[in-house]
Amino acid sequence: MSDATDVAIIGGGPVGAALAAALAGSGLDVALLEARAAEQRVSDPRPLALSYGSRLILERLGMWSNLGAPTAIARIHVSQQGGFGRVTLSAQEARLPALGYVIDYERLHEVLEAALPRDASRYLTGVKVVAIRDAGQHSVVEFTLAGIEKSLIARLVVVADGGAIESGSAIKTVDYQQSALTSRVCTERAHGNAAFERFTCAGPLALLPAGDGFALVWTAGHDHAQQLCELAPAEFLAQLQRHFGRRLGAFTTVGARAVFPLRLRCAVDIARAHMVLIGNAAQTLHPVAGQGFNLGLRDAWELAEEIRRCSRDAIGSASMLAAYGARRRLDRGGGVWFTDSLVRLFSNDIAPLKMVRGAGLALLSCLPPARDFVVRRMIFGARG
């Protein structure tokens, strides 16, 4: 591998891979460093809700048709447990073919990874990044590969890994004291491409249409989530039934379950000299409203546009990074604020707040322009 490159991407997950794909054909030298060894298969059971806006980006990258048949979300029913007020968001009302699509994380990663350059000198796996150093006109990535110490000079280093290395940026962290339990469940009634977001005092419960059943994301306190994960299937389904209700009839089957702790992790500054953070490295969000990956994908797309529009010598410069930061500020800040506010507002059983929440949902249900505003921001970001 040459010891110099235009853009070095650290992290070959979906966001890093999307950035590499977006820079393909630009004439730039792009290197991607991935911690996972080539023979290691990604094993992540979490479902991803791709917004319609993310579909448009994946279509532009030429990858959407390779995903198979993600399950479309035509409607989203939003309600709160034990309180009045509910609203339905509709793709038809928004004049869109779908609000979003549900796909396995593993499948999305597989498709994006398949589009990465196969040139061994440009896609390194099994890499352990040790440090990123500012060297004046460029950055230096220090790493080990097969036990050998190496370094790479880059005009711009993009960290897309989610925090596996110390980036040097101040991080705001909020521990929600919650975990998300994920699984697949089936119900007596067909989903009809409807998703359900039900807010409870312990956290939101989401049912996303996926194939013939639902992808379940059930938020609860750490101990309770672990207890739910360890229940016998029949008892788990009984508890889920009590928690969600019988709108879909009986819950009939449940698949493998997994638990993930939840917290907000947000870089105060996403850029410094010749380095920028995107995706989970810039912000890790609560899964409520499914904003995290979609926000990260927009990070990658807009960074690629910023890189393409400037001269090679200006890549990684203070002016380029300032332009990218300004371009992403509203969308990124809005996404962080929106998800954090939903968790704080709805994850409690405070009577006055319950009344306010119910009134807000009821008002939203009665005002089509307000619903359209919310839907556009959820799908296309703050500039939607």
XYZ file of C-alpha atoms in Angstrom:
384
model
C 0.000 0.000 0.000
C 1.259 3.468 -0.813
C 2.048 5.478 2.295
C -0.043 8.419 1.052
C -3.651 8.825 -0.014
C -6.228 11.546 -0.549
C -8.925 10.165 1.765
C -8.492 7.500 4.450
C -11.730 6.061 5.826
C -11.529 4.298 9.175
C -14.385 1.820 9.553
C -15.858 -0.374 6.834
C -19.385 -0.532 8.246
C -22.361 0.673 6.192
C -21.619 4.393 6.582
C -17.906 4.090 5.799
C -18.659 1.782 2.874
C -21.284 4.214 1.559
C -18.736 7.042 1.615
C -16.212 4.907 -0.281
C -18.887 4.059 -2.861
C -19.892 7.717 -3.191
C -16.257 8.635 -3.972
C -15.829 5.888 -6.575
C -15.003 7.328 -9.985
C -13.911 10.676 -8.522
C -10.292 10.161 -9.515
C -9.243 10.422 -5.890
C -7.109 7.904 -4.072
C -9.310 6.437 -1.300
C -8.174 3.903 1.296
C -10.453 2.089 3.740
C -9.210 0.546 6.998
C -11.456 -1.999 8.707
C -10.854 -3.600 12.109
C -12.768 -6.775 11.293
C -10.757 -9.521 9.615
C -11.773 -10.450 6.068
C -13.023 -13.900 7.093
C -15.189 -12.561 9.925
C -18.859 -12.363 9.042
C -20.851 -9.467 10.489
C -23.329 -10.803 13.037
C -25.806 -8.141 14.097
C -29.472 -9.089 14.551
C -30.753 -5.526 14.804
C -33.325 -4.397 12.241
C -32.746 -1.129 10.412
C -35.527 1.207 9.331
C -34.289 2.933 6.188
C -36.127 6.159 5.384
C -37.341 6.832 1.856
C -34.617 9.491 1.719
C -32.003 6.782 2.393
C -33.468 4.732 -0.429
C -32.836 7.659 -2.796
C -29.186 7.827 -1.690
C -28.716 4.060 -2.102
C -30.303 4.267 -5.563
C -27.810 6.979 -6.545
C -25.022 4.699 -5.338
C -26.419 1.884 -7.510
C -27.036 -0.386 -4.518
C -30.751 -0.335 -3.854
C -31.624 -3.053 -6.371
C -29.092 -5.388 -4.702
C -30.876 -5.312 -1.348
C -33.565 -7.752 -2.466
C -36.997 -6.833 -1.179
C -36.919 -4.743 2.016
C -40.366 -4.516 3.599
C -42.031 -1.170 2.909
C -43.560 0.926 5.693
C -46.779 2.474 4.408
C -48.107 3.768 7.737
C -46.805 4.463 11.222
C -49.219 4.335 14.169
C -47.961 6.372 17.136
C -49.613 6.094 20.550
C -48.874 6.156 24.276
C -49.689 3.384 26.711
C -52.402 4.243 29.221
C -53.125 7.677 27.766
C -55.228 9.373 25.123
C -53.955 10.741 21.836
C -52.657 8.901 18.812
C -51.638 9.764 15.275
C -51.124 7.874 12.014
C -48.437 8.988 9.563
C -49.163 7.842 6.015
C -47.031 7.499 2.890
C -50.085 8.133 0.767
C -50.791 11.405 2.551
C -47.119 12.365 2.181
C -47.312 11.555 -1.571
C -44.483 9.031 -1.312
C -44.282 5.347 -2.312
C -43.274 4.477 1.273
C -42.228 6.186 4.483
C -39.373 3.747 4.846
C -38.184 0.164 4.555
C -37.094 -2.482 7.050
C -33.987 -4.553 6.408
C -31.553 -6.613 8.472
C -28.352 -4.773 9.366
C -26.366 -7.804 8.211
C -27.951 -7.737 4.736
C -27.339 -4.015 4.268
C -23.720 -4.360 5.378
C -23.230 -7.312 3.031
C -24.453 -5.333 0.000
C -22.448 -2.216 0.824
C -19.304 -4.218 1.556
C -19.633 -6.029 -1.781
C -19.319 -2.654 -3.519
C -15.987 -1.850 -1.843
C -12.814 -1.928 -3.961
C -11.271 -5.377 -4.007
C -7.763 -3.979 -4.522
C -5.916 -5.222 -1.438
C -3.835 -2.041 -1.379
C -6.971 0.076 -0.938
C -9.133 -2.059 1.388
C -7.306 -3.346 4.438
C -9.015 -5.611 6.986
C -7.803 -6.734 10.391
C -6.430 -3.239 11.028
C -5.976 -1.819 14.525
C -5.730 1.966 14.386
C -3.478 3.248 17.163
C -3.569 7.015 16.632
C -4.365 9.860 14.254
C -1.831 12.694 14.276
C -2.059 16.159 12.774
C 1.023 16.763 10.627
C 0.418 20.255 9.300
C -0.793 19.819 5.726
C -2.169 16.335 6.320
C -2.974 13.725 8.964
C -1.068 10.550 9.755
C -2.893 7.342 10.649
C -0.796 4.971 12.726
C -1.978 1.359 12.790
C -0.923 -2.238 13.085
C -1.628 -4.964 10.538
C -0.751 -8.583 11.271
C 1.379 -7.337 14.157
C 3.382 -4.951 11.966
C 3.356 -1.210 12.714
C 2.420 0.952 9.723
C 1.424 4.533 8.962
C -0.578 6.266 6.252
C -0.494 9.931 5.254
C -3.874 11.361 4.184
C -5.190 14.754 3.160
C -8.371 13.826 5.039
C -9.058 11.090 7.597
C -12.726 10.160 7.979
C -13.643 8.253 11.139
C -16.835 6.299 10.494
C -16.294 3.487 12.948
C -18.398 4.542 15.929
C -15.658 5.386 18.370
C -13.283 2.406 18.236
C -10.396 4.880 18.345
C -9.693 8.038 20.313
C -10.548 10.854 17.908
C -9.493 13.690 20.186
C -12.984 15.254 20.036
C -14.971 16.118 23.162
C -17.945 13.759 23.504
C -21.314 14.492 25.083
C -22.721 11.298 26.581
C -26.172 10.619 28.038
C -26.900 7.218 29.588
C -30.617 6.584 29.185
C -30.527 3.700 31.696
C -32.323 1.663 29.051
C -31.576 -1.312 26.826
C -33.220 -2.325 23.578
C -34.385 -5.900 23.152
C -34.623 -6.935 19.497
C -36.329 -9.960 18.009
C -38.734 -11.136 15.306
C -42.343 -11.859 16.202
C -45.450 -12.976 14.348
C -49.055 -12.024 15.044
C -52.492 -13.364 14.188
C -53.222 -10.404 11.926
C -51.066 -9.438 8.960
C -49.115 -6.215 9.342
C -50.405 -4.627 6.135
C -47.105 -2.687 5.923
C -47.957 -0.760 9.089
C -45.394 0.054 11.783
C -46.258 0.775 15.409
C -44.434 3.086 17.816
C -45.948 2.760 21.287
C -44.531 4.929 24.036
C -44.503 3.542 27.574
C -43.122 4.865 30.849
C -40.182 2.448 30.543
C -39.392 3.480 26.965
C -40.757 3.050 23.435
C -41.832 -0.249 21.912
C -41.596 -0.451 18.118
C -43.023 -3.092 15.796
C -41.685 -2.768 12.252
C -43.151 -4.791 9.364
C -40.517 -7.295 8.234
C -41.358 -10.092 5.823
C -44.375 -12.008 7.118
C -43.995 -10.711 10.662
C -42.546 -7.850 12.661
C -39.119 -6.735 13.793
C -39.478 -5.893 17.473
C -37.491 -3.202 19.299
C -38.615 -3.186 22.948
C -37.008 -0.600 25.217
C -36.827 -1.218 28.966
C -34.518 -0.756 31.935
C -31.308 -2.792 31.719
C -32.334 -5.484 34.216
C -35.866 -5.829 32.870
C -34.654 -6.086 29.283
C -32.251 -8.863 30.260
C -35.002 -10.678 32.146
C -37.270 -10.451 29.098
C -34.475 -11.843 26.944
C -34.159 -14.898 29.206
C -37.889 -15.715 29.492
C -39.338 -18.846 27.942
C -40.997 -17.998 24.588
C -44.568 -18.456 25.873
C -44.028 -16.168 28.865
C -42.233 -13.588 26.723
C -45.144 -13.479 24.265
C -47.603 -13.135 27.155
C -45.694 -10.162 28.551
C -45.429 -8.574 25.103
C -49.179 -9.038 24.663
C -49.898 -7.255 27.944
C -47.489 -4.479 27.061
C -48.727 -3.816 23.517
C -52.374 -4.883 23.575
C -54.433 -6.862 21.059
C -54.548 -4.500 18.103
C -52.777 -7.172 16.023
C -54.507 -10.098 17.664
C -52.354 -12.586 19.540
C -48.580 -12.711 19.307
C -47.891 -16.236 18.090
C -44.128 -16.773 17.732
C -40.865 -15.134 18.762
C -37.390 -15.640 17.321
C -33.933 -15.227 18.824
C -33.575 -12.273 21.173
C -30.679 -9.902 21.825
C -30.174 -6.925 24.142
C -28.217 -3.706 23.487
C -27.583 -0.867 25.992
C -28.755 2.564 24.846
C -27.087 5.938 25.219
C -26.590 9.185 23.369
C -22.997 9.753 22.313
C -22.420 12.961 20.387
C -19.165 14.654 19.361
C -19.194 18.342 20.243
C -17.059 19.143 17.174
C -17.106 16.746 14.239
C -14.001 18.156 12.534
C -10.476 19.186 13.349
C -7.364 19.572 11.214
C -7.603 17.095 8.305
C -10.022 14.827 10.168
C -13.817 14.498 10.325
C -16.283 12.216 12.109
C -19.388 10.778 10.432
C -22.083 8.243 11.289
C -21.858 6.623 14.710
C -18.437 8.162 15.263
C -20.116 11.584 15.183
C -23.381 10.663 16.894
C -24.872 7.477 18.331
C -28.601 7.953 18.900
C -31.430 6.212 20.725
C -33.309 3.985 18.224
C -36.635 5.800 18.792
C -38.009 7.000 15.422
C -35.189 5.130 13.618
C -33.035 8.187 12.876
C -29.476 6.991 13.590
C -28.382 5.183 10.428
C -30.338 7.508 8.142
C -28.543 10.494 9.657
C -25.188 8.739 9.214
C -25.920 7.930 5.581
C -26.676 11.609 4.920
C -23.347 12.433 6.612
C -21.544 10.186 4.121
C -23.429 11.455 1.067
C -22.939 15.136 1.841
C -19.276 14.674 2.795
C -18.671 12.958 -0.550
C -20.311 15.904 -2.320
C -18.144 18.370 -0.393
C -14.983 16.405 -1.237
C -15.911 16.171 -4.917
C -16.620 19.878 -5.259
C -13.262 21.094 -3.936
C -9.817 20.800 -5.515
C -7.539 17.941 -4.517
C -5.220 20.311 -2.646
C -8.167 21.661 -0.627
C -9.322 18.253 0.618
C -9.131 18.259 4.407
C -8.497 21.992 4.587
C -10.043 24.173 7.278
C -12.312 25.859 4.720
C -13.579 22.552 3.331
C -14.285 21.125 6.778
C -15.967 24.359 7.891
C -18.247 24.187 4.841
C -19.123 20.564 5.576
C -19.746 21.319 9.257
C -22.056 24.208 8.392
C -23.884 22.045 5.867
C -24.537 19.303 8.426
C -25.149 21.436 11.520
C -28.927 21.825 11.238
C -29.641 18.224 10.197
C -27.320 16.705 12.764
C -28.437 18.976 15.604
C -32.076 18.440 14.710
C -31.705 14.651 14.669
C -29.968 14.577 18.044
C -32.488 16.968 19.617
C -35.509 15.144 18.153
C -34.582 11.663 19.395
C -33.318 12.855 22.785
C -36.466 14.932 23.329
C -38.747 12.014 22.466
C -36.998 9.790 25.021
C -37.110 12.432 27.749
C -40.706 13.472 27.067
C -42.247 10.011 26.719
C -40.174 7.713 28.968
C -41.940 8.566 32.208
C -45.298 8.272 33.942
C -45.660 11.887 35.084
C -49.372 12.739 34.889
C -49.070 16.366 33.623
C -46.616 15.288 30.921
C -48.929 12.433 29.913
C -51.690 14.983 29.350
C -49.350 17.214 27.327
C -48.210 14.232 25.239
C -51.775 13.155 24.568
C -52.821 16.666 23.576
C -49.806 16.930 21.266
C -50.573 13.629 19.534
C -54.256 14.545 19.197
C -53.383 17.956 17.751
C -50.921 16.423 15.312
C -53.614 13.990 14.184
C -55.929 16.916 13.362
C -53.408 19.048 11.440
C -52.269 17.605 8.075
C -49.634 20.359 7.493
C -48.058 19.568 10.863
C -47.998 15.847 10.064
C -46.417 16.590 6.700
C -43.738 18.702 8.401
C -42.891 15.899 10.842
C -42.839 13.232 8.119
C -40.594 15.265 5.800
C -38.070 15.892 8.581
C -38.046 12.244 9.629
C -37.512 11.092 6.030
C -35.242 13.741 4.539
C -33.666 15.364 7.599
C -33.832 18.921 8.859
C -33.634 20.345 5.329
C -36.460 18.102 4.055
